[in-house]
Amino acid sequence: MSESKNLWGGRFTGEADQKFTEFNRSFGFDRKLFEVDVRASLAHGEGLLSAGVLTWTESEQIRNGLETILKRAANDACYFDELPAEDVHSFVEARLVQLIGDAGRKLHTGRSRNDQVATDLRLWLRDEIDQISERVRDAQTVLLDLAEAYPSAVLPGYTHLQRAQPILWAHWCLAYFEMLARDGERLMEVRKRVNVMPLGSAALSGTSYNIDREAVARALGFDGVSRNSLDAVSDRDFCIEFIAACSLVMLHLSRIAEDIIIYATTEFGFLELSDRVATGSSLMPQKKNPDSMELVRGKAGRVFGHLSGLLATLKGLPLAYNKDMQEDKEAVFDVAGTVGASLEVTATVLRNVRLREERMREAAARGYMNATELADYLARKGIAFREGHELVGRMVLHAIERGVELQDLALDELQVFSPLIEEDVYLALSLEQTLATKSQIGGTSLERVAEALEAARASLADTKSSAGQ
Ligand code: ARG
Protein backbone atom coordinates (compact mmCIF):
# COMPACT_ATOMS: atom_id res chain seq x y z
CA MET A 1 0.00 0.00 0.00
CA SER A 2 1.29 3.44 -0.79
CA GLU A 3 2.22 6.20 1.62
CA SER A 4 -0.82 7.85 3.22
CA LYS A 5 -1.17 11.48 2.28
CA ASN A 6 -0.13 14.26 4.63
CA LEU A 7 -2.79 15.76 6.88
CA TRP A 8 -2.07 19.19 5.42
CA GLY A 9 -2.64 19.41 1.71
CA GLY A 10 -3.70 22.88 0.62
CA ARG A 11 -1.01 25.14 1.92
CA PHE A 12 1.85 23.15 0.43
CA THR A 13 3.10 23.01 -3.12
CA GLY A 14 6.45 21.26 -2.63
CA GLU A 15 7.31 17.73 -1.52
CA ALA A 16 8.79 17.06 1.91
CA ASP A 17 12.37 15.89 2.11
CA GLN A 18 12.50 12.11 2.54
CA LYS A 19 14.91 12.22 5.50
CA PHE A 20 12.83 14.88 7.21
CA THR A 21 9.67 12.83 6.73
CA GLU A 22 11.35 9.94 8.51
CA PHE A 23 12.66 12.26 11.20
CA ASN A 24 9.24 13.71 11.79
CA ARG A 25 7.52 10.37 12.07
CA SER A 26 6.45 8.95 15.44
CA PHE A 27 4.36 6.01 14.29
CA GLY A 28 7.25 3.64 14.99
CA PHE A 29 6.66 4.15 18.71
CA ASP A 30 3.35 5.95 19.22
CA ARG A 31 1.44 2.98 17.78
CA LYS A 32 1.41 1.91 21.43
CA LEU A 33 -1.36 4.50 21.75
CA PHE A 34 -3.43 2.86 19.02
CA GLU A 35 -6.16 1.45 21.24
CA VAL A 36 -6.57 4.55 23.37
CA ASP A 37 -6.53 6.71 20.25
CA VAL A 38 -9.46 4.73 18.87
CA ARG A 39 -11.27 4.82 22.22
CA ALA A 40 -10.86 8.59 22.42
CA SER A 41 -12.03 8.91 18.80
CA LEU A 42 -15.15 6.89 19.58
CA ALA A 43 -15.96 9.26 22.44
CA HIS A 44 -15.21 12.33 20.31
CA GLY A 45 -17.54 10.94 17.62
CA GLU A 46 -20.32 10.71 20.20
CA GLY A 47 -19.54 14.28 21.25
CA LEU A 48 -19.87 15.44 17.64
CA LEU A 49 -23.18 13.62 17.28
CA SER A 50 -24.64 15.32 20.37
CA ALA A 51 -23.30 18.65 19.14
CA GLY A 52 -25.21 18.13 15.92
CA VAL A 53 -22.05 18.09 13.80
CA LEU A 54 -22.55 14.50 12.67
CA THR A 55 -25.78 12.93 11.53
CA TRP A 56 -26.87 9.70 13.16
CA THR A 57 -25.83 7.78 10.04
CA GLU A 58 -22.41 9.37 9.91
CA SER A 59 -21.76 8.73 13.56
CA GLU A 60 -22.92 5.12 13.14
CA GLN A 61 -20.52 4.71 10.22
CA ILE A 62 -17.69 6.20 12.26
CA ARG A 63 -18.44 3.97 15.23
CA ASN A 64 -18.56 0.82 13.12
CA GLY A 65 -15.48 1.87 11.21
CA LEU A 66 -13.44 2.46 14.36
CA GLU A 67 -14.55 -0.85 15.82
CA THR A 68 -13.56 -2.64 12.62
CA ILE A 69 -10.17 -0.98 12.77
CA LEU A 70 -9.67 -2.25 16.32
CA LYS A 71 -10.55 -5.79 15.26
CA ARG A 72 -8.36 -5.74 12.19
CA ALA A 73 -5.39 -4.50 14.15
CA ALA A 74 -5.88 -7.32 16.66
CA ASN A 75 -6.03 -9.99 13.96
CA ASP A 76 -3.58 -8.81 11.34
CA ALA A 77 0.10 -8.61 12.23
CA CYS A 78 0.88 -6.40 9.22
CA TYR A 79 -1.97 -3.96 9.77
CA PHE A 80 0.27 -1.18 11.07
CA ASP A 81 3.11 -1.61 8.64
CA GLU A 82 1.11 -1.67 5.44
CA LEU A 83 0.33 1.99 5.80
CA PRO A 84 3.36 4.09 6.73
CA ALA A 85 1.64 6.96 8.53
CA GLU A 86 3.28 9.92 10.25
CA ASP A 87 1.80 9.11 13.64
CA VAL A 88 -0.91 7.02 15.26
CA HIS A 89 -3.52 9.76 14.88
CA SER A 90 -3.05 10.12 11.15
CA PHE A 91 -2.94 6.34 10.85
CA VAL A 92 -6.33 5.85 12.49
CA GLU A 93 -7.85 8.64 10.43
CA ALA A 94 -6.39 7.27 7.18
CA ARG A 95 -7.67 3.77 7.95
CA LEU A 96 -11.10 5.16 8.76
CA VAL A 97 -11.34 7.14 5.54
CA GLN A 98 -10.18 4.09 3.65
CA LEU A 99 -12.99 2.06 5.23
CA ILE A 100 -15.95 4.44 5.28
CA GLY A 101 -14.97 7.28 2.96
CA ASP A 102 -16.30 10.80 3.43
CA ALA A 103 -17.84 10.39 6.90
CA GLY A 104 -14.36 9.51 8.14
CA ARG A 105 -13.13 12.93 7.07
CA LYS A 106 -15.56 14.55 9.50
CA LEU A 107 -14.18 12.91 12.64
CA HIS A 108 -11.43 15.47 13.04
CA THR A 109 -13.95 18.30 13.34
CA GLY A 110 -13.40 20.34 16.49
CA ARG A 111 -10.25 18.59 17.59
CA SER A 112 -6.55 18.76 16.88
CA ARG A 113 -3.78 16.23 17.20
CA ASN A 114 -2.59 18.45 20.03
CA ASP A 115 -5.50 17.71 22.33
CA GLN A 116 -5.72 14.22 20.88
CA VAL A 117 -2.18 13.20 21.78
CA ALA A 118 -2.44 14.68 25.27
CA THR A 119 -5.68 12.75 25.79
CA ASP A 120 -4.27 9.49 24.43
CA LEU A 121 -1.18 9.68 26.57
CA ARG A 122 -3.21 10.29 29.70
CA LEU A 123 -5.52 7.37 28.95
CA TRP A 124 -2.57 5.09 28.29
CA LEU A 125 -0.70 6.23 31.37
CA ARG A 126 -3.73 5.78 33.62
CA ASP A 127 -3.86 2.08 32.73
CA GLU A 128 -0.10 1.72 33.13
CA ILE A 129 -0.18 3.37 36.55
CA ASP A 130 -2.84 0.88 37.62
CA GLN A 131 -0.72 -2.03 36.45
CA ILE A 132 2.47 -0.72 38.01
CA SER A 133 0.65 -0.05 41.28
CA GLU A 134 -0.54 -3.64 41.28
CA ARG A 135 3.03 -4.82 40.82
CA VAL A 136 4.17 -2.59 43.66
CA ARG A 137 1.58 -4.29 45.86
CA ASP A 138 2.74 -7.73 44.68
CA ALA A 139 6.30 -6.89 45.66
CA GLN A 140 5.04 -5.68 49.05
CA THR A 141 3.19 -8.97 49.55
CA VAL A 142 6.34 -10.92 48.75
CA LEU A 143 8.28 -8.89 51.32
CA LEU A 144 5.70 -9.69 53.99
CA ASP A 145 5.73 -13.38 53.06
CA LEU A 146 9.50 -13.38 53.27
CA ALA A 147 9.39 -11.76 56.70
CA GLU A 148 6.90 -14.36 57.92
CA ALA A 149 8.87 -17.26 56.46
CA TYR A 150 11.78 -16.41 58.78
CA PRO A 151 10.19 -14.98 61.93
CA SER A 152 13.26 -15.32 64.16
CA ALA A 153 16.05 -14.72 61.65
CA VAL A 154 18.50 -11.98 62.64
CA LEU A 155 21.28 -10.24 60.78
CA PRO A 156 23.72 -7.44 61.40
CA GLY A 157 22.33 -4.00 60.68
CA TYR A 158 24.86 -1.70 59.05
CA THR A 159 25.71 1.96 58.91
CA HIS A 160 28.52 2.98 56.57
CA LEU A 161 28.42 -0.73 55.65
CA GLN A 162 30.12 -1.41 59.00
CA ARG A 163 28.41 -3.68 61.50
CA ALA A 164 26.24 -1.46 63.69
CA GLN A 165 23.44 -3.20 65.63
CA PRO A 166 21.64 -6.49 65.12
CA ILE A 167 18.17 -6.43 63.58
CA LEU A 168 15.45 -8.94 62.75
CA TRP A 169 15.29 -10.09 59.15
CA ALA A 170 11.61 -9.20 59.21
CA HIS A 171 12.59 -5.64 60.14
CA TRP A 172 14.72 -5.46 56.99
CA CYS A 173 11.75 -6.71 54.92
CA LEU A 174 9.44 -4.16 56.51
CA ALA A 175 11.85 -1.31 55.77
CA TYR A 176 11.46 -1.98 52.06
CA PHE A 177 7.74 -2.55 52.51
CA GLU A 178 7.47 1.03 53.80
CA MET A 179 9.39 2.45 50.85
CA LEU A 180 7.13 0.67 48.40
CA ALA A 181 4.06 1.79 50.33
CA ARG A 182 5.11 5.40 49.78
CA ASP A 183 5.74 4.63 46.11
CA GLY A 184 2.21 3.30 45.80
CA GLU A 185 0.79 6.45 47.39
CA ARG A 186 2.83 8.65 45.08
CA LEU A 187 1.58 6.78 42.02
CA MET A 188 -2.00 7.32 43.17
CA GLU A 189 -1.32 11.04 43.56
CA VAL A 190 0.07 11.19 40.03
CA ARG A 191 -2.94 9.24 38.75
CA LYS A 192 -5.29 11.96 40.03
CA ARG A 193 -3.57 14.59 37.93
CA VAL A 194 -3.24 12.26 34.94
CA ASN A 195 -6.95 11.55 34.91
CA VAL A 196 -8.07 14.93 33.58
CA MET A 197 -9.22 15.23 29.96
CA PRO A 198 -7.61 17.73 27.55
CA LEU A 199 -9.87 16.78 24.62
CA GLY A 200 -11.93 19.80 23.56
CA SER A 201 -8.94 22.11 23.85
CA ALA A 202 -8.36 21.56 20.13
CA ALA A 203 -5.12 23.09 18.81
CA LEU A 204 -4.65 25.60 21.63
CA SER A 205 -7.60 27.95 22.08
CA GLY A 206 -10.49 25.56 22.63
CA THR A 207 -13.03 24.02 20.28
CA SER A 208 -15.58 26.10 18.43
CA TYR A 209 -18.18 23.32 18.38
CA ASN A 210 -20.84 22.77 20.97
CA ILE A 211 -19.30 19.57 22.33
CA ASP A 212 -20.25 18.53 25.86
CA ARG A 213 -16.75 17.96 27.16
CA GLU A 214 -17.97 16.69 30.52
CA ALA A 215 -19.97 13.95 28.83
CA VAL A 216 -17.02 12.94 26.65
CA ALA A 217 -14.82 12.84 29.77
CA ARG A 218 -17.30 10.62 31.60
CA ALA A 219 -17.42 8.23 28.65
CA LEU A 220 -13.64 7.91 28.81
CA GLY A 221 -13.52 7.46 32.57
CA PHE A 222 -11.82 10.79 33.26
CA ASP A 223 -12.50 12.48 36.59
CA GLY A 224 -12.92 15.86 34.92
CA VAL A 225 -11.89 18.18 32.09
CA SER A 226 -8.92 20.54 31.83
CA ARG A 227 -9.69 24.14 32.75
CA ASN A 228 -7.43 25.96 30.30
CA SER A 229 -6.92 24.94 26.70
CA LEU A 230 -3.44 26.50 26.35
CA ASP A 231 -2.25 24.64 29.41
CA ALA A 232 -3.98 21.41 28.45
CA VAL A 233 -2.22 20.97 25.10
CA SER A 234 1.21 21.93 26.36
CA ASP A 235 1.24 20.37 29.83
CA ARG A 236 3.48 17.36 30.23
CA ASP A 237 3.89 17.70 34.01
CA PHE A 238 2.03 14.45 34.39
CA CYS A 239 4.69 12.62 32.37
CA ILE A 240 7.45 14.07 34.49
CA GLU A 241 5.60 13.33 37.71
CA PHE A 242 5.07 9.77 36.55
CA ILE A 243 8.75 9.33 35.73
CA ALA A 244 9.70 10.93 39.05
CA ALA A 245 7.45 8.54 40.97
CA CYS A 246 8.91 5.64 38.99
CA SER A 247 12.42 6.92 39.67
CA LEU A 248 11.78 6.50 43.37
CA VAL A 249 10.42 3.00 42.79
CA MET A 250 13.61 2.19 40.90
CA LEU A 251 15.76 3.82 43.55
CA HIS A 252 14.15 1.61 46.19
CA LEU A 253 14.47 -1.50 44.04
CA SER A 254 18.12 -0.69 43.42
CA ARG A 255 18.70 -0.61 47.17
CA ILE A 256 16.99 -3.97 47.63
CA ALA A 257 19.14 -5.22 44.76
CA GLU A 258 22.33 -3.94 46.33
CA ASP A 259 21.56 -5.52 49.71
CA ILE A 260 20.74 -8.85 48.08
CA ILE A 261 23.88 -8.73 45.95
CA ILE A 262 26.05 -8.10 49.00
CA TYR A 263 24.27 -10.64 51.18
CA ALA A 264 24.68 -13.29 48.48
CA THR A 265 28.49 -12.92 48.33
CA THR A 266 30.67 -15.60 49.88
CA GLU A 267 32.01 -12.93 52.22
CA PHE A 268 28.56 -12.26 53.72
CA GLY A 269 26.89 -15.56 52.88
CA PHE A 270 23.53 -14.58 54.39
CA LEU A 271 21.46 -15.94 51.57
CA GLU A 272 21.44 -17.85 48.34
CA LEU A 273 19.72 -16.78 45.17
CA SER A 274 17.58 -19.28 43.35
CA ASP A 275 18.91 -20.74 40.10
CA ARG A 276 15.83 -19.20 38.49
CA VAL A 277 17.25 -15.70 38.80
CA ALA A 278 21.01 -16.19 38.68
CA THR A 279 23.48 -16.94 35.91
CA GLY A 280 26.76 -18.81 35.69
CA SER A 281 30.01 -17.89 34.06
CA SER A 282 31.07 -19.18 30.66
CA LEU A 283 34.60 -19.47 32.01
CA MET A 284 34.52 -19.95 35.78
CA PRO A 285 32.54 -23.07 36.67
CA GLN A 286 32.03 -22.15 40.34
CA LYS A 287 30.23 -18.86 39.69
CA LYS A 288 26.65 -17.96 40.50
CA ASN A 289 26.04 -14.36 39.54
CA PRO A 290 23.16 -12.14 40.66
CA ASP A 291 22.49 -10.70 37.17
CA SER A 292 18.81 -10.20 37.93
CA MET A 293 19.56 -7.80 40.79
CA GLU A 294 22.43 -6.12 38.96
CA LEU A 295 20.14 -5.36 36.05
CA VAL A 296 17.51 -3.88 38.33
CA ARG A 297 20.22 -1.72 39.92
CA GLY A 298 21.46 -0.70 36.48
CA LYS A 299 18.05 0.06 35.05
CA ALA A 300 17.47 2.58 37.82
CA GLY A 301 20.06 4.77 36.11
CA ARG A 302 18.23 4.51 32.83
CA VAL A 303 14.96 5.67 34.39
CA PHE A 304 16.67 8.62 36.12
CA GLY A 305 18.12 9.52 32.73
CA HIS A 306 14.63 9.81 31.27
CA LEU A 307 13.65 12.11 34.12
CA SER A 308 16.38 14.62 33.43
CA GLY A 309 15.97 14.11 29.69
CA LEU A 310 12.32 15.06 29.67
CA LEU A 311 12.83 17.97 32.06
CA ALA A 312 15.44 19.32 29.67
CA THR A 313 13.18 18.77 26.65
CA LEU A 314 10.34 20.78 28.14
CA LYS A 315 12.37 23.54 29.73
CA GLY A 316 11.73 26.95 28.17
CA LEU A 317 9.19 25.79 25.58
CA PRO A 318 6.92 28.66 24.57
CA LEU A 319 3.17 28.15 24.81
CA ALA A 320 1.51 26.09 23.53
CA TYR A 321 2.23 22.82 21.67
CA ASN A 322 5.68 22.37 20.12
CA LYS A 323 6.92 19.34 18.29
CA ASP A 324 9.63 18.90 20.91
CA MET A 325 6.85 17.30 22.91
CA GLN A 326 6.78 14.30 20.64
CA GLU A 327 9.94 13.29 22.51
CA ASP A 328 7.89 12.61 25.66
CA LYS A 329 6.50 9.29 24.50
CA GLU A 330 9.58 7.14 24.18
CA ALA A 331 10.67 8.25 27.65
CA VAL A 332 7.31 7.47 29.21
CA PHE A 333 6.95 4.13 27.39
CA ASP A 334 10.45 3.04 28.32
CA VAL A 335 10.02 4.00 31.96
CA ALA A 336 6.71 2.16 32.27
CA GLY A 337 8.15 -0.99 30.69
CA THR A 338 11.35 -0.85 32.72
CA VAL A 339 9.75 -0.25 36.09
CA GLY A 340 7.09 -2.93 35.50
CA ALA A 341 9.67 -5.57 34.55
CA SER A 342 12.00 -4.57 37.39
CA LEU A 343 9.21 -4.94 39.94
CA GLU A 344 8.33 -8.37 38.59
CA VAL A 345 11.90 -9.64 38.59
CA THR A 346 12.56 -8.30 42.08
CA ALA A 347 9.44 -10.06 43.36
CA THR A 348 10.63 -13.31 41.77
CA VAL A 349 14.08 -12.96 43.34
CA LEU A 350 12.59 -12.36 46.79
CA ARG A 351 10.02 -15.12 46.43
CA ASN A 352 12.78 -17.65 45.77
CA VAL A 353 15.57 -16.52 48.04
CA ARG A 354 16.89 -18.97 50.68
CA LEU A 355 18.29 -17.54 53.92
CA ARG A 356 21.27 -19.05 55.70
CA GLU A 357 19.93 -18.29 59.15
CA GLU A 358 22.78 -19.85 61.09
CA ARG A 359 25.35 -17.77 59.34
CA MET A 360 23.28 -14.62 59.76
CA ARG A 361 22.91 -15.26 63.48
CA GLU A 362 26.64 -15.84 63.86
CA ALA A 363 27.36 -12.58 62.06
CA ALA A 364 24.78 -10.75 64.17
CA ALA A 365 26.40 -11.94 67.40
CA ARG A 366 29.90 -10.77 66.47
CA GLY A 367 31.61 -7.51 65.63
CA TYR A 368 30.91 -5.64 68.91
CA MET A 369 27.39 -4.80 67.86
CA ASN A 370 26.38 -4.96 71.53
CA ALA A 371 28.74 -2.13 72.49
CA THR A 372 25.85 0.35 72.59
CA GLU A 373 24.03 -2.04 74.94
CA LEU A 374 26.96 -1.87 77.31
CA ALA A 375 26.94 1.95 77.26
CA ASP A 376 23.19 1.83 77.93
CA TYR A 377 23.82 -0.66 80.75
CA LEU A 378 26.27 1.77 82.35
CA ALA A 379 23.81 4.62 81.84
CA ARG A 380 21.20 2.62 83.75
CA LYS A 381 23.77 2.22 86.55
CA GLY A 382 24.09 6.01 86.76
CA ILE A 383 27.06 6.75 84.48
CA ALA A 384 26.42 9.58 82.03
CA PHE A 385 26.01 8.15 78.51
CA ARG A 386 28.87 10.20 77.10
CA GLU A 387 31.20 8.91 79.79
CA GLY A 388 29.94 5.32 79.40
CA HIS A 389 30.47 5.62 75.65
CA GLU A 390 34.12 6.47 76.26
CA LEU A 391 34.56 3.60 78.72
CA VAL A 392 32.99 1.07 76.36
CA GLY A 393 35.20 2.34 73.55
CA ARG A 394 38.19 1.42 75.65
CA MET A 395 36.70 -1.97 76.50
CA VAL A 396 36.17 -2.63 72.77
CA LEU A 397 39.77 -1.71 72.06
CA HIS A 398 40.87 -4.09 74.83
CA ALA A 399 38.67 -6.88 73.40
CA ILE A 400 39.98 -6.29 69.89
CA GLU A 401 43.53 -6.58 71.18
CA ARG A 402 42.64 -9.85 72.88
CA GLY A 403 40.77 -11.05 69.80
CA VAL A 404 37.51 -11.71 71.65
CA GLU A 405 34.00 -10.28 71.84
CA LEU A 406 32.77 -8.10 74.74
CA GLN A 407 30.71 -10.95 76.18
CA ASP A 408 33.85 -13.13 76.22
CA LEU A 409 35.60 -10.82 78.69
CA ALA A 410 35.57 -12.10 82.29
CA LEU A 411 33.68 -10.08 84.91
CA ASP A 412 36.83 -8.93 86.71
CA GLU A 413 38.32 -7.88 83.38
CA LEU A 414 35.24 -5.72 82.77
CA GLN A 415 35.27 -4.34 86.31
CA VAL A 416 38.71 -2.84 85.71
CA PHE A 417 36.89 -0.35 83.49
CA SER A 418 33.99 0.20 85.86
CA PRO A 419 33.29 -1.31 89.27
CA LEU A 420 29.58 -0.81 88.58
CA ILE A 421 29.55 -3.72 86.15
CA GLU A 422 27.97 -6.86 87.62
CA GLU A 423 27.06 -10.38 86.55
CA ASP A 424 23.81 -9.17 84.92
CA VAL A 425 25.92 -7.49 82.23
CA TYR A 426 26.05 -10.75 80.27
CA LEU A 427 22.28 -10.79 79.90
CA ALA A 428 22.40 -7.19 78.68
CA LEU A 429 25.04 -8.15 76.12
CA SER A 430 23.10 -11.10 74.70
CA LEU A 431 21.74 -10.91 71.17
CA GLU A 432 18.19 -11.56 72.41
CA GLN A 433 18.36 -8.73 74.92
CA THR A 434 19.92 -6.38 72.38
CA LEU A 435 16.92 -6.91 70.14
CA ALA A 436 14.36 -6.93 72.95
CA THR A 437 15.32 -3.48 74.20
CA LYS A 438 14.35 -1.88 70.87
CA SER A 439 10.76 -2.02 71.92
CA GLN A 440 9.43 1.42 71.01
CA ILE A 441 7.26 1.92 67.92
CA GLY A 442 9.38 1.36 64.83
CA GLY A 443 12.01 -0.66 66.69
CA THR A 444 13.33 -4.12 65.92
CA SER A 445 12.12 -6.06 69.00
CA LEU A 446 10.21 -9.28 68.28
CA GLU A 447 6.90 -7.92 69.60
CA ARG A 448 7.14 -4.63 67.74
CA VAL A 449 8.04 -6.30 64.49
CA ALA A 450 5.21 -8.82 64.86
CA GLU A 451 2.80 -5.91 65.37
CA ALA A 452 4.29 -4.01 62.45
CA LEU A 453 3.85 -7.06 60.23
CA GLU A 454 0.23 -7.36 61.17
CA ALA A 455 -0.36 -3.66 60.56
CA ALA A 456 1.40 -3.92 57.20
CA ARG A 457 -0.82 -6.83 56.15
CA ALA A 458 -3.90 -4.85 57.10
CA SER A 459 -2.88 -1.67 55.29
CA LEU A 460 -1.94 -3.63 52.19
CA ALA A 461 -5.33 -5.34 52.22
CA ASP A 462 -6.95 -1.89 52.47
CA THR A 463 -4.97 -0.51 49.56
CA LYS A 464 -5.78 -3.59 47.49
CA SER A 465 -9.48 -3.35 48.13
CA SER A 466 -9.62 0.38 47.33
CA ALA A 467 -7.80 -0.46 44.08
CA GLY A 468 -10.46 -3.09 43.40
CA GLN A 469 -7.90 -5.89 43.42
N1 ARG B 1 2.93 13.01 16.95
C1 ARG B 1 2.66 14.21 17.62
C2 ARG B 1 3.22 14.17 19.04
O1 ARG B 1 3.52 13.14 19.49
C3 ARG B 1 1.19 14.44 17.69
C4 ARG B 1 0.82 15.87 17.80
C5 ARG B 1 1.15 16.56 16.54
N2 ARG B 1 0.72 17.91 16.55
C6 ARG B 1 1.18 18.81 15.67
N3 ARG B 1 0.74 20.00 15.79
N4 ARG B 1 2.05 18.51 14.74
O2 ARG B 1 3.39 15.14 19.69
PDB file of C-alpha atoms in Angstrom, residues 39 88 92 101 152 171 197 210 226 306 309 331 333 339 408 433-434 460:
ATOM      1  CA  ARG A  39     -11.273   4.817  22.217  1.00  0.00           C
ATOM      2  CA  VAL A  88      -0.910   7.025  15.262  1.00  0.00           C
ATOM      3  CA  VAL A  92      -6.327   5.852  12.489  1.00  0.00           C
ATOM      4  CA  GLY A 101     -14.975   7.276   2.955  1.00  0.00           C
ATOM      5  CA  SER A 152      13.260 -15.323  64.161  1.00  0.00           C
ATOM      6  CA  HIS A 171      12.590  -5.644  60.139  1.00  0.00           C
ATOM      7  CA  MET A 197      -9.219  15.233  29.958  1.00  0.00           C
ATOM      8  CA  ASN A 210     -20.837  22.770  20.970  1.00  0.00           C
ATOM      9  CA  SER A 226      -8.922  20.541  31.831  1.00  0.00           C
ATOM     10  CA  HIS A 306      14.634   9.806  31.265  1.00  0.00           C
ATOM     11  CA  GLY A 309      15.973  14.106  29.686  1.00  0.00           C
ATOM     12  CA  ALA A 331      10.669   8.251  27.647  1.00  0.00           C
ATOM     13  CA  PHE A 333       6.955   4.131  27.392  1.00  0.00           C
ATOM     14  CA  VAL A 339       9.749  -0.253  36.093  1.00  0.00           C
ATOM     15  CA  ASP A 408      33.849 -13.130  76.220  1.00  0.00           C
ATOM     16  CA  GLN A 433      18.363  -8.726  74.917  1.00  0.00           C
ATOM     17  CA  THR A 434      19.916  -6.376  72.382  1.00  0.00           C
ATOM     18  CA  LEU A 460      -1.938  -3.632  52.192  1.00  0.00           C
TER      19      LEU A 460
END
